[in-house]
mmCIF file of C-alpha atoms and ligand atoms in Angstrom:
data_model
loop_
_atom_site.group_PDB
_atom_site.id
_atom_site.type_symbol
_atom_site.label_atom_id
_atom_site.label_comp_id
_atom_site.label_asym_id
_atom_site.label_seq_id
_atom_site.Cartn_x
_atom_site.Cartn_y
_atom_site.Cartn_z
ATOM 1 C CA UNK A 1 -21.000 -92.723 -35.791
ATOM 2 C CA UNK A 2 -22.650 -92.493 -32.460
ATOM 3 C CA UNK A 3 -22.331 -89.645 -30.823
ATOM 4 C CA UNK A 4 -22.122 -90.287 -27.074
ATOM 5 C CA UNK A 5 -22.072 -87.575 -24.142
ATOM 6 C CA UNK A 6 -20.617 -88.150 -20.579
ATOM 7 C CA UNK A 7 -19.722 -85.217 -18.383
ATOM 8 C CA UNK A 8 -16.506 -85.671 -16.489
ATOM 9 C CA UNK A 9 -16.824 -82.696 -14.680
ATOM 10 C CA UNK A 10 -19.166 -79.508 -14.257
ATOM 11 C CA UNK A 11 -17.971 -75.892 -14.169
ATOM 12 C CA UNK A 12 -20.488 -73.610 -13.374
ATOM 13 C CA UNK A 13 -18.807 -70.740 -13.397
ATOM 14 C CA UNK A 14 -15.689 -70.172 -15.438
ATOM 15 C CA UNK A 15 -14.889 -66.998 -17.779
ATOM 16 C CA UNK A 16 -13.830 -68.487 -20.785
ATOM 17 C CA UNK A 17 -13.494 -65.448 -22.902
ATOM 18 C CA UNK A 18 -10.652 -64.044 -20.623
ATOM 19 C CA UNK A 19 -8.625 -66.785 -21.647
ATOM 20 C CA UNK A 20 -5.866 -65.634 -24.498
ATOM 21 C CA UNK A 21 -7.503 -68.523 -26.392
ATOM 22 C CA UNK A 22 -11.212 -68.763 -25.452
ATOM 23 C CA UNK A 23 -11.153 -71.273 -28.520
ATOM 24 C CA UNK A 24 -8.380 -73.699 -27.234
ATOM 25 C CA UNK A 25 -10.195 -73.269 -23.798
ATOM 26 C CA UNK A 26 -13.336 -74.865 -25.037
ATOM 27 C CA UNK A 27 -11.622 -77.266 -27.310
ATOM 28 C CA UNK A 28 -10.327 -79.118 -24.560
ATOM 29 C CA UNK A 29 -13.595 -78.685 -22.550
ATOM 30 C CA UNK A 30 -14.711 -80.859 -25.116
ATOM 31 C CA UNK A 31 -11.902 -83.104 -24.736
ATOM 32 C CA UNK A 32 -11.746 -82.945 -20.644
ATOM 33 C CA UNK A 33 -16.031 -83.562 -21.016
ATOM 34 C CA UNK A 34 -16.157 -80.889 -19.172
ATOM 35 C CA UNK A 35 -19.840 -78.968 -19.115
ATOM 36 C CA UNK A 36 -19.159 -75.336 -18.356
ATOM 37 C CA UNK A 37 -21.412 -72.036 -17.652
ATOM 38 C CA UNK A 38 -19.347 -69.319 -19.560
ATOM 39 C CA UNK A 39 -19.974 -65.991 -18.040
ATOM 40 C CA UNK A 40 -19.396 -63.092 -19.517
ATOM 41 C CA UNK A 41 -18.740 -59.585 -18.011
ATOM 42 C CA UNK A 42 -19.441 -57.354 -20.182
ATOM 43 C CA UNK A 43 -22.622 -57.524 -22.425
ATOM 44 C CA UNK A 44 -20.324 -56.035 -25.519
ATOM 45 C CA UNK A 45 -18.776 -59.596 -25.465
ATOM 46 C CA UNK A 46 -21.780 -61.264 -26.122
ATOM 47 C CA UNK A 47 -21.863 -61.711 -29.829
ATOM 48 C CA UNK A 48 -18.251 -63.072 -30.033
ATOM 49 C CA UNK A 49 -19.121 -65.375 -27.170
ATOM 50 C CA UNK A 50 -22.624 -66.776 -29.024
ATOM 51 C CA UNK A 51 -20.204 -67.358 -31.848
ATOM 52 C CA UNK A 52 -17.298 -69.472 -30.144
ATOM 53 C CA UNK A 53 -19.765 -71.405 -28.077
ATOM 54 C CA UNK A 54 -22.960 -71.910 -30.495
ATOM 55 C CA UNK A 55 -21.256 -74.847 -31.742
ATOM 56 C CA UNK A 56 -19.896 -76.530 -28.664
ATOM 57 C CA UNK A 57 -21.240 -79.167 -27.260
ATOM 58 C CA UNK A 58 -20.013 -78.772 -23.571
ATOM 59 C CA UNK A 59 -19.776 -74.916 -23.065
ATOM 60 C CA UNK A 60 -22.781 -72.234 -22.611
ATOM 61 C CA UNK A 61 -21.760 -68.871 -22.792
ATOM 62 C CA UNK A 62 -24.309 -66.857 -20.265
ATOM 63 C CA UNK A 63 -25.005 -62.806 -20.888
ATOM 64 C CA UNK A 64 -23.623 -60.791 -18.170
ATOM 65 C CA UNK A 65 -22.558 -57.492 -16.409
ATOM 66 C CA UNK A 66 -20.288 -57.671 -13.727
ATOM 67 C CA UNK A 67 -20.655 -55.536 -11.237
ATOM 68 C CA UNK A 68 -16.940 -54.459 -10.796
ATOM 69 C CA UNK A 69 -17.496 -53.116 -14.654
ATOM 70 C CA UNK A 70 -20.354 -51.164 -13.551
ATOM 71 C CA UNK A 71 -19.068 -48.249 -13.105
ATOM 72 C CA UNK A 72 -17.483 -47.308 -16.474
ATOM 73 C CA UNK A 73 -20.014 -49.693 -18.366
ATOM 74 C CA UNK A 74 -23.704 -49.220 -16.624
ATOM 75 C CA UNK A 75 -25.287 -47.567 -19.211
ATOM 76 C CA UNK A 76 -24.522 -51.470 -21.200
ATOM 77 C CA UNK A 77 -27.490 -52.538 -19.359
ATOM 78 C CA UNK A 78 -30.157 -52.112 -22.212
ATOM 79 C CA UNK A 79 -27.503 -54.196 -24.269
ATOM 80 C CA UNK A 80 -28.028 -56.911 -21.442
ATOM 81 C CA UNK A 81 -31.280 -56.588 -21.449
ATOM 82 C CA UNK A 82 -31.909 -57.157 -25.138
ATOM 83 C CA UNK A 83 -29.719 -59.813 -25.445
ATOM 84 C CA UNK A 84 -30.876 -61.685 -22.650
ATOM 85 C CA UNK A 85 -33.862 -62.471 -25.413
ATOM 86 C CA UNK A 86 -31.286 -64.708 -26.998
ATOM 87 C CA UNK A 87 -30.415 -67.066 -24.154
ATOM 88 C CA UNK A 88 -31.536 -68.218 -21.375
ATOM 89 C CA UNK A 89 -28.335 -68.317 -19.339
ATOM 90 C CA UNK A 90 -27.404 -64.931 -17.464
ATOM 91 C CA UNK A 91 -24.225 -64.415 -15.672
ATOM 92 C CA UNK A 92 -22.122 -62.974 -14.204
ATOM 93 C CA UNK A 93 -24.167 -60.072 -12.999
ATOM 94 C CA UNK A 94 -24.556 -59.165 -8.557
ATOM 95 C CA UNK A 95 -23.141 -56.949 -6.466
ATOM 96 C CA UNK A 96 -19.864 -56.020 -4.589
ATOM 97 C CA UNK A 97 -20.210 -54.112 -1.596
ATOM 98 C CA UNK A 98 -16.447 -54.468 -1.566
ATOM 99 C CA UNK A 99 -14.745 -50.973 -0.610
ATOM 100 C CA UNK A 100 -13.043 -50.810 -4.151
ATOM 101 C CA UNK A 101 -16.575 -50.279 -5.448
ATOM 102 C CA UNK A 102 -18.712 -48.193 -3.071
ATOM 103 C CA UNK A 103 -18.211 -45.511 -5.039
ATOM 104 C CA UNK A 104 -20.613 -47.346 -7.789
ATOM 105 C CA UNK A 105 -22.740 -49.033 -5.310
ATOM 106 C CA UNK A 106 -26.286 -46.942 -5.872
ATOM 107 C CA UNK A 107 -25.291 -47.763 -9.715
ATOM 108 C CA UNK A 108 -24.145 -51.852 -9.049
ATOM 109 C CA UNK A 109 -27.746 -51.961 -7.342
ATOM 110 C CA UNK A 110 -29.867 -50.117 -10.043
ATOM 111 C CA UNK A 111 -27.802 -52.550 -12.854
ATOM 112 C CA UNK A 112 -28.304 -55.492 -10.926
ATOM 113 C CA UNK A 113 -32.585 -55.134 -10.237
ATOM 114 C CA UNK A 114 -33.135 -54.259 -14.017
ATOM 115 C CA UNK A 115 -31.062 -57.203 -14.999
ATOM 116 C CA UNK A 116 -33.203 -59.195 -12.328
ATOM 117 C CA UNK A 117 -36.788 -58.160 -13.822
ATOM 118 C CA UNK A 118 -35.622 -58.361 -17.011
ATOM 119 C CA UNK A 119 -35.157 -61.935 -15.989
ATOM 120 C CA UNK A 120 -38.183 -62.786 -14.238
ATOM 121 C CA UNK A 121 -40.516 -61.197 -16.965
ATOM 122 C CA UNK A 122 -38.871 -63.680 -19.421
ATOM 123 C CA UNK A 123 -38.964 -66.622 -17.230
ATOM 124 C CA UNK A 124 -36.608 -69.626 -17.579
ATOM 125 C CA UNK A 125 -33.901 -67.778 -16.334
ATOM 126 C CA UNK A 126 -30.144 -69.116 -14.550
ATOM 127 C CA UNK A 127 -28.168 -66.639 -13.177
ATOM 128 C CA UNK A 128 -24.852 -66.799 -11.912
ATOM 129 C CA UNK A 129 -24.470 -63.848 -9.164
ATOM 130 C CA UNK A 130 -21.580 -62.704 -7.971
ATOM 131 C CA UNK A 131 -22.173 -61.254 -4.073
ATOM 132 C CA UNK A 132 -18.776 -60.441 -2.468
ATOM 133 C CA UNK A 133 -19.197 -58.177 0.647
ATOM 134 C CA UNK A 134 -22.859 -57.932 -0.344
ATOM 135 C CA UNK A 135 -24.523 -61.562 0.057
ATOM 136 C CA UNK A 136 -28.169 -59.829 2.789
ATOM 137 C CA UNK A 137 -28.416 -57.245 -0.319
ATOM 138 C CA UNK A 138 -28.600 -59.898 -3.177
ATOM 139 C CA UNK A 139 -30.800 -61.931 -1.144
ATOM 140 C CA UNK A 140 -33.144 -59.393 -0.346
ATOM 141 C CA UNK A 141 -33.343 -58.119 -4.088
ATOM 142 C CA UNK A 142 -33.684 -61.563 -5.330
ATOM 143 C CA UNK A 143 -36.500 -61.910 -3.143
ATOM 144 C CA UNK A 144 -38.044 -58.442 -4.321
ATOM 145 C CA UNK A 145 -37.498 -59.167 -8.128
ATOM 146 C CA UNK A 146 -37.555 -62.739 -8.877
ATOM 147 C CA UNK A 147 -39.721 -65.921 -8.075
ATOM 148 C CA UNK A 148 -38.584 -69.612 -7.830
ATOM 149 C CA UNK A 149 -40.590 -70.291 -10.597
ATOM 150 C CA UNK A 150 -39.101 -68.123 -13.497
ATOM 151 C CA UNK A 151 -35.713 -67.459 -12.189
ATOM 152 C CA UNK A 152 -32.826 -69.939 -10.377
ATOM 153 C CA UNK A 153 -30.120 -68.116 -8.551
ATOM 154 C CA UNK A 154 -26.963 -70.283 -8.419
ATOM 155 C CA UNK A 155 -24.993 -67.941 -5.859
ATOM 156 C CA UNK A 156 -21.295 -67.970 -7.274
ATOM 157 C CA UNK A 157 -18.168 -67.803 -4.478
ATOM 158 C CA UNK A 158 -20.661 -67.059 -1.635
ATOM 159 C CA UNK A 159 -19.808 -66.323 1.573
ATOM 160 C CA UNK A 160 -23.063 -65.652 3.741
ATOM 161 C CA UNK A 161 -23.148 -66.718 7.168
ATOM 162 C CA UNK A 162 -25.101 -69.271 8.303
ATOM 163 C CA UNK A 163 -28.585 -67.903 8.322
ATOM 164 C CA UNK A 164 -28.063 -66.543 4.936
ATOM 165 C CA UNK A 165 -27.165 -69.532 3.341
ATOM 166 C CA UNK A 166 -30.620 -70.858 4.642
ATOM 167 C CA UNK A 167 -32.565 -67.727 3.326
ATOM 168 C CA UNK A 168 -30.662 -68.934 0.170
ATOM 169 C CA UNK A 169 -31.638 -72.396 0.339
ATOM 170 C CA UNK A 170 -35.004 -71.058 0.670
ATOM 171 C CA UNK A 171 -35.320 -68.923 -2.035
ATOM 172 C CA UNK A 172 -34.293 -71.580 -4.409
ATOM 173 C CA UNK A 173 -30.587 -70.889 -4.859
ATOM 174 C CA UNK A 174 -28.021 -73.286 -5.923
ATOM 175 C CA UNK A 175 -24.150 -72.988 -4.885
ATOM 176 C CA UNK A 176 -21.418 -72.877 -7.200
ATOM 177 C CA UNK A 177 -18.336 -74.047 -5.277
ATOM 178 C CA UNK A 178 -14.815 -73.428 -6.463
ATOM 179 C CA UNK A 179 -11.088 -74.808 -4.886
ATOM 180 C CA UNK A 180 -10.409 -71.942 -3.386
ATOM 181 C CA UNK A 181 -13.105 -71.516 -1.187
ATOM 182 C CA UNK A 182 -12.639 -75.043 0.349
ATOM 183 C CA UNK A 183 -8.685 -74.040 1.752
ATOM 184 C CA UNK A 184 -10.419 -71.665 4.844
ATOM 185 C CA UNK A 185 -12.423 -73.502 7.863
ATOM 186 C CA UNK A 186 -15.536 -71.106 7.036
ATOM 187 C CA UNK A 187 -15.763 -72.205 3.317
ATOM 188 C CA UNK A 188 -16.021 -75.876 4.480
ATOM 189 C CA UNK A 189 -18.699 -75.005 7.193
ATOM 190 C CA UNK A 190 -20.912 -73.225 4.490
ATOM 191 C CA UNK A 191 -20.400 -76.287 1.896
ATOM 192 C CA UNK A 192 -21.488 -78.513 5.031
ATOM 193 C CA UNK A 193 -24.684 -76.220 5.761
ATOM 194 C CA UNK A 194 -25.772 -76.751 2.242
ATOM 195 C CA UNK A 195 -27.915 -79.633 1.049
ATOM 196 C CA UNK A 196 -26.323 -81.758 -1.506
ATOM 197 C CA UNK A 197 -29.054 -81.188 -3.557
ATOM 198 C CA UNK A 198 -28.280 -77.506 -4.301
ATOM 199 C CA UNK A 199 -24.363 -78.032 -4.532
ATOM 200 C CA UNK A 200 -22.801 -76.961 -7.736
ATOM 201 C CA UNK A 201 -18.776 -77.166 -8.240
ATOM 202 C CA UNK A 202 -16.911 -73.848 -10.046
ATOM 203 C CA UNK A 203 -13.592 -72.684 -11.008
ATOM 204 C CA UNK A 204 -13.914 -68.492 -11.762
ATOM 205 C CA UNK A 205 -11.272 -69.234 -13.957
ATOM 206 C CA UNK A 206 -8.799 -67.597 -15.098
ATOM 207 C CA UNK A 207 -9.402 -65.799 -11.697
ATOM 208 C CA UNK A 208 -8.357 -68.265 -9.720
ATOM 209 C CA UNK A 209 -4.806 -70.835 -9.797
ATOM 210 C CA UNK A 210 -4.319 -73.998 -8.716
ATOM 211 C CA UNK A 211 -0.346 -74.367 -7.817
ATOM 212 C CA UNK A 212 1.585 -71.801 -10.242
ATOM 213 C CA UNK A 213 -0.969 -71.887 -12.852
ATOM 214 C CA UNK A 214 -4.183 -70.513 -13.572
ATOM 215 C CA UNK A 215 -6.913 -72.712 -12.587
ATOM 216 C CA UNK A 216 -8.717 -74.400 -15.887
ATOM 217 C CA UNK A 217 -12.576 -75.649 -15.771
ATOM 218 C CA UNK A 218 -11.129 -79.619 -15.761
ATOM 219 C CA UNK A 219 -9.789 -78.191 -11.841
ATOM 220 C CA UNK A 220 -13.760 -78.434 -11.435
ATOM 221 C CA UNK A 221 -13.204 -82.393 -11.145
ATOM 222 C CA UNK A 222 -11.024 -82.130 -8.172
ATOM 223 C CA UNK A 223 -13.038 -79.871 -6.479
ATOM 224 C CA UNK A 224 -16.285 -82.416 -6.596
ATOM 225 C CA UNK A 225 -13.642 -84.968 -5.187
ATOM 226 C CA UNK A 226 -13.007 -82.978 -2.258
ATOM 227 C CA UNK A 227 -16.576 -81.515 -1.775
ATOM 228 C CA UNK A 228 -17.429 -85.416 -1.640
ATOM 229 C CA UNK A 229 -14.887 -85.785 1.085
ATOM 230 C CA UNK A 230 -15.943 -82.488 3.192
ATOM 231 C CA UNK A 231 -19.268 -84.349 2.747
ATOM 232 C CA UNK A 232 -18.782 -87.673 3.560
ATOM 233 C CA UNK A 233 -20.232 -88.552 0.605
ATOM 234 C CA UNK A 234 -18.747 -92.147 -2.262
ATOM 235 C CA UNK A 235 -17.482 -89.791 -4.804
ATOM 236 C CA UNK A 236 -19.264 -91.955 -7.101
ATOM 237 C CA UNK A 237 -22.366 -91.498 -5.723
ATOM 238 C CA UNK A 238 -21.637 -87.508 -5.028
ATOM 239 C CA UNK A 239 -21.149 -87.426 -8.966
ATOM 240 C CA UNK A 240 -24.107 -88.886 -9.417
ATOM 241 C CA UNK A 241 -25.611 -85.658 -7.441
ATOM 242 C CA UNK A 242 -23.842 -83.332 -9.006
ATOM 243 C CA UNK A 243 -25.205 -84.663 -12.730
ATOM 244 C CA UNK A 244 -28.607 -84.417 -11.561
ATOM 245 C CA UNK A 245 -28.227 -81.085 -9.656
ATOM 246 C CA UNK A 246 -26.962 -79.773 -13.224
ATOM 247 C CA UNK A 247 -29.617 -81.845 -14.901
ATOM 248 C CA UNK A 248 -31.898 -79.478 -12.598
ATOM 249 C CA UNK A 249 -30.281 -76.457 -13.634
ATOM 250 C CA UNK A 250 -30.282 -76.972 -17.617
ATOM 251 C CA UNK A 251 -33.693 -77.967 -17.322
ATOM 252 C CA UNK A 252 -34.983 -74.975 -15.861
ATOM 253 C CA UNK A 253 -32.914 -72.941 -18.660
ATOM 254 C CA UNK A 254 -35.148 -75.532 -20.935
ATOM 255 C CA UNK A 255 -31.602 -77.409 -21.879
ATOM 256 C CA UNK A 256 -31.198 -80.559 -21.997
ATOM 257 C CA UNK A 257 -27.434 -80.660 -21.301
ATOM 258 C CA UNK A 258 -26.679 -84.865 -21.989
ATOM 259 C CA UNK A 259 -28.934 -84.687 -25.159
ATOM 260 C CA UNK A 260 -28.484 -81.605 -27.153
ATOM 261 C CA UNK A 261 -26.299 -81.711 -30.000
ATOM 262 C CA UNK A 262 -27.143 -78.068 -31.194
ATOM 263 C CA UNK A 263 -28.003 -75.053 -29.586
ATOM 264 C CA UNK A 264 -31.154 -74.979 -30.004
ATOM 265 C CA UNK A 265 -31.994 -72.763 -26.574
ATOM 266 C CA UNK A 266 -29.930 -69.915 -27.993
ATOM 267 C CA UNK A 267 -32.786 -68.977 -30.581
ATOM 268 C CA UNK A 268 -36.795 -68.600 -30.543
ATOM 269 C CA UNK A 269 -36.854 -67.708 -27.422
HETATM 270 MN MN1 LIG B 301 -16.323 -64.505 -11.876
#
């Protein structure tokens, strides 16, 4: 039996274990050929997510800390940091200058630089970074903490004005892009100051919906058809862009996406 691998879709960022059945989520990931980042948001979750994923074929589960859980769950970090040994995927960790979360801010930004060393000592590190309200502070501490060469920032729901999209851009960050953030004038102007070559597509499922439902990482294949459109772009062709960007990605995370049929990246480290 061959065993062939196409990717319909790509969802960067999508938190499968927040689903009532993360197992029936990835199942039809598998079905959909859809290739998804799982975050995680809490490093607690990690072993259960390891185990639903380590077979798939299509999903990654990435070891995170979200910075809304911060608060109650900071002192988790050594948890992130030791299992960040076991994969090479990190997410979703940032900041969230939001005013919900001031009152953990001095915390969010103590989390988020030991996660961020922790990364760059290891090297061959993809992060997924959340940066709501906060976008100059992640930027500045990724510059601080991390090189280009041992740790890619794909910047998850940003919203950064124009000059800090290009700090981005020069720092080495990729763009995850969901629906939702293509309905408002300024999310298309920030996909259109992007180059294609750094565009990623998203969900932050279940966190977002798509009519009366909640959004599901296949929703990640309208959302390149649409991106193609903002860009002016065959969709064709802007699939073809999107499979390399991700090509980029994995590769950096020493995955070979199209080509692995176990998960080989999740041990010996
Ligand atoms: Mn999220």
């Amino acid at each position: 039996m061959t065993d062939s691998f196409s990717a319909k879709g790509f969802d960067f960022h999508c938190h499968i274990d927040l689903y009532p059945s993360p197992e029936q989520m990835i199942q039809s990931c598998e079905k959909e050929r859809i290739v998804t980042f799982a975050v995680t948001t809490t490093p607690k979750a990690w072993p259960q997510n390891l185990r639903w994923t380590a077979q798939s074929r299509y999903v990654y589960a990435a070891i995170g800390l979200h910075p809304e859980l911060v608060e109650e769950r900071h002192d988790e970090i050594e948890l992130l940091e030791e299992y960040m040994k076991e994969t090479r995927l990190v997410g979703e960790v940032g900041l969230d200058g939001s005013p919900r979360y001031k009152k953990s801010w001095k915390l969010q930004i103590e989390v988020f630089i030991r996660a961020l060393i922790c990364a760059q000592n290891l090297g061959g590190r993809v992060i997924s970074i959340h940066s709501r309200s906060a976008y100059n502070d992640v930027l500045k501490l990724l510059e601080e903490h991390t090189s280009p060469d041992r740790v890619l920032p794909v910047l998850h729901w940003f919203s950064g004005s124009k000059a800090a999209t290009k700090k981005a851009v020069s720092l080495g960050c990729y763009f995850s892009i969901n629906h939702k953030m293509l309905e408002y004038e300024t999310g298309l102007e920030l996909v259109r100051n992007i180059p294609t070559e750094r565009l990623l597509t998203e969900t932050d499922a279940p966190f977002t919906s798509k009519g009366d439902r909640k959004s599901i990482p296949a929703d990640a294949i309208e959302t390149a058809k649409y991106l193609a459109k903002v860009r002016g772009i065959p969709i064709q062709k802007f699939n073809k862009v999107l499979e390399t960007n991700a090509h980029h990605v994995f590769s950096f995370a020493g995955i070979d996406y199209k080509n692995e049929t176990k998960k080989e990246h999740y041990r010996n480290l």
